One Martini backbone bead per residue (centre of mass of N, CA, C, O) as a GRO file, in nm:
protein
  130
    1UNK     BB    1   8.947  10.083   1.812
    2UNK     BB    2   9.119   9.991   2.078
    3UNK     BB    3   9.245   9.741   2.076
    4UNK     BB    4   9.432   9.616   2.294
    5UNK     BB    5   9.335   9.488   2.622
    6UNK     BB    6   9.333   9.452   2.926
    7UNK     BB    7   9.138   9.281   3.138
    8UNK     BB    8   9.030   9.517   3.310
    9UNK     BB    9   8.949   9.702   3.077
   10UNK     BB   10   8.766   9.501   2.932
   11UNK     BB   11   8.562   9.471   3.166
   12UNK     BB   12   8.473   9.766   3.153
   13UNK     BB   13   8.366   9.761   2.868
   14UNK     BB   14   8.154   9.539   2.909
   15UNK     BB   15   7.993   9.688   3.141
   16UNK     BB   16   7.936   9.957   2.934
   17UNK     BB   17   7.813   9.813   2.700
   18UNK     BB   18   7.568   9.792   2.433
   19UNK     BB   19   7.780   9.725   2.195
   20UNK     BB   20   7.927   9.479   1.991
   21UNK     BB   21   8.226   9.440   1.775
   22UNK     BB   22   8.308   9.143   1.565
   23UNK     BB   23   8.554   9.140   1.323
   24UNK     BB   24   8.661   8.924   1.049
   25UNK     BB   25   8.955   8.777   0.886
   26UNK     BB   26   9.119   8.514   0.793
   27UNK     BB   27   9.056   8.238   0.896
   28UNK     BB   28   9.197   7.947   1.104
   29UNK     BB   29   8.949   7.826   1.299
   30UNK     BB   30   8.904   8.006   1.517
   31UNK     BB   31   8.781   8.121   1.827
   32UNK     BB   32   8.623   8.391   1.970
   33UNK     BB   33   8.648   8.497   2.291
   34UNK     BB   34   8.527   8.784   2.266
   35UNK     BB   35   8.249   8.707   2.173
   36UNK     BB   36   8.183   8.533   2.423
   37UNK     BB   37   8.215   8.762   2.624
   38UNK     BB   38   7.990   8.939   2.519
   39UNK     BB   39   7.767   8.728   2.544
   40UNK     BB   40   7.806   8.666   2.853
   41UNK     BB   41   7.733   8.987   2.914
   42UNK     BB   42   7.481   9.068   2.725
   43UNK     BB   43   7.595   9.175   2.452
   44UNK     BB   44   7.520   9.312   2.176
   45UNK     BB   45   7.643   9.149   1.873
   46UNK     BB   46   7.851   9.213   1.599
   47UNK     BB   47   7.898   9.000   1.317
   48UNK     BB   48   8.076   8.801   1.098
   49UNK     BB   49   8.069   8.521   0.869
   50UNK     BB   50   8.356   8.411   1.004
   51UNK     BB   51   8.410   8.118   1.034
   52UNK     BB   52   8.284   8.027   1.340
   53UNK     BB   53   8.075   8.270   1.337
   54UNK     BB   54   7.873   8.134   1.136
   55UNK     BB   55   7.762   7.931   1.381
   56UNK     BB   56   7.609   8.131   1.516
   57UNK     BB   57   7.335   8.231   1.660
   58UNK     BB   58   7.111   8.451   1.505
   59UNK     BB   59   6.969   8.531   1.797
   60UNK     BB   60   7.264   8.612   1.953
   61UNK     BB   61   7.332   8.778   1.695
   62UNK     BB   62   7.452   9.006   1.458
   63UNK     BB   63   7.466   8.880   1.129
   64UNK     BB   64   7.689   8.917   0.892
   65UNK     BB   65   7.839   8.891   0.628
   66UNK     BB   66   8.152   8.830   0.557
   67UNK     BB   67   8.107   9.035   0.300
   68UNK     BB   68   8.040   9.330   0.393
   69UNK     BB   69   7.889   9.633   0.414
   70UNK     BB   70   7.865   9.946   0.526
   71UNK     BB   71   7.553   9.949   0.525
   72UNK     BB   72   7.512   9.696   0.704
   73UNK     BB   73   7.658   9.808   0.952
   74UNK     BB   74   7.489  10.062   0.987
   75UNK     BB   75   7.218   9.920   1.027
   76UNK     BB   76   7.292   9.765   1.280
   77UNK     BB   77   7.371  10.006   1.458
   78UNK     BB   78   7.108  10.173   1.432
   79UNK     BB   79   6.910   9.961   1.530
   80UNK     BB   80   7.040   9.910   1.812
   81UNK     BB   81   7.042  10.204   1.908
   82UNK     BB   82   6.711  10.245   1.873
   83UNK     BB   83   6.671   9.933   2.015
   84UNK     BB   84   6.675   9.828   2.333
   85UNK     BB   85   6.504   9.571   2.321
   86UNK     BB   86   6.677   9.420   2.114
   87UNK     BB   87   6.940   9.428   2.269
   88UNK     BB   88   6.833   9.263   2.510
   89UNK     BB   89   6.748   9.010   2.357
   90UNK     BB   90   7.022   8.939   2.235
   91UNK     BB   91   7.180   8.935   2.502
   92UNK     BB   92   7.011   8.713   2.642
   93UNK     BB   93   7.054   8.495   2.428
   94UNK     BB   94   7.359   8.491   2.441
   95UNK     BB   95   7.386   8.403   2.733
   96UNK     BB   96   7.232   8.136   2.696
   97UNK     BB   97   7.420   8.009   2.486
   98UNK     BB   98   7.668   8.001   2.664
   99UNK     BB   99   7.547   7.826   2.891
  100UNK     BB  100   7.465   7.582   2.695
  101UNK     BB  101   7.735   7.564   2.474
  102UNK     BB  102   8.007   7.713   2.649
  103UNK     BB  103   8.042   7.555   2.890
  104UNK     BB  104   8.309   7.409   3.028
  105UNK     BB  105   8.174   7.159   3.151
  106UNK     BB  106   8.017   7.073   2.900
  107UNK     BB  107   8.259   7.045   2.712
  108UNK     BB  108   8.407   6.832   2.878
  109UNK     BB  109   8.182   6.620   2.862
  110UNK     BB  110   8.189   6.592   2.554
  111UNK     BB  111   8.477   6.493   2.535
  112UNK     BB  112   8.443   6.247   2.713
  113UNK     BB  113   8.222   6.107   2.547
  114UNK     BB  114   8.383   6.086   2.281
  115UNK     BB  115   8.619   5.921   2.392
  116UNK     BB  116   8.454   5.684   2.497
  117UNK     BB  117   8.320   5.606   2.231
  118UNK     BB  118   8.579   5.553   2.075
  119UNK     BB  119   8.697   5.342   2.264
  120UNK     BB  120   8.460   5.136   2.242
  121UNK     BB  121   8.467   5.103   1.924
  122UNK     BB  122   8.781   4.983   1.949
  123UNK     BB  123   8.763   4.721   2.147
  124UNK     BB  124   8.654   4.579   1.887
  125UNK     BB  125   8.778   4.388   1.645
  126UNK     BB  126   8.995   4.466   1.392
  127UNK     BB  127   9.128   4.715   1.525
  128UNK     BB  128   9.266   4.565   1.756
  129UNK     BB  129   9.452   4.387   1.579
  130UNK     BB  130   9.591   4.636   1.428
   0.00000   0.00000   0.00000
């Protein structure tokens, strides 16, 4: 609806939003930073199960099928609009998921651990000779 917004404007949108909607098509494997921004701000967010968004915790977003219908989107919007408690629950869970699974420090530690494990597994045996 809004198109691209500069960072300051986008931050204002996030601060005032009750519901976020992030729908994608033709994924090339990228992860939507905007979805994570909405989740990090505790905004109940509607997504479709396209690309990496299919892997998001179903308790932390309202996940539609990749190829959703207009009726499914309308149901999600109306349900979240009418149920502020549900919006808050989804938003709170979303924020928790970001803190637990998408924290930059935690992600960096996971990369470090994976590189270390790979390095150690290659330090001995036939791989070293090759």
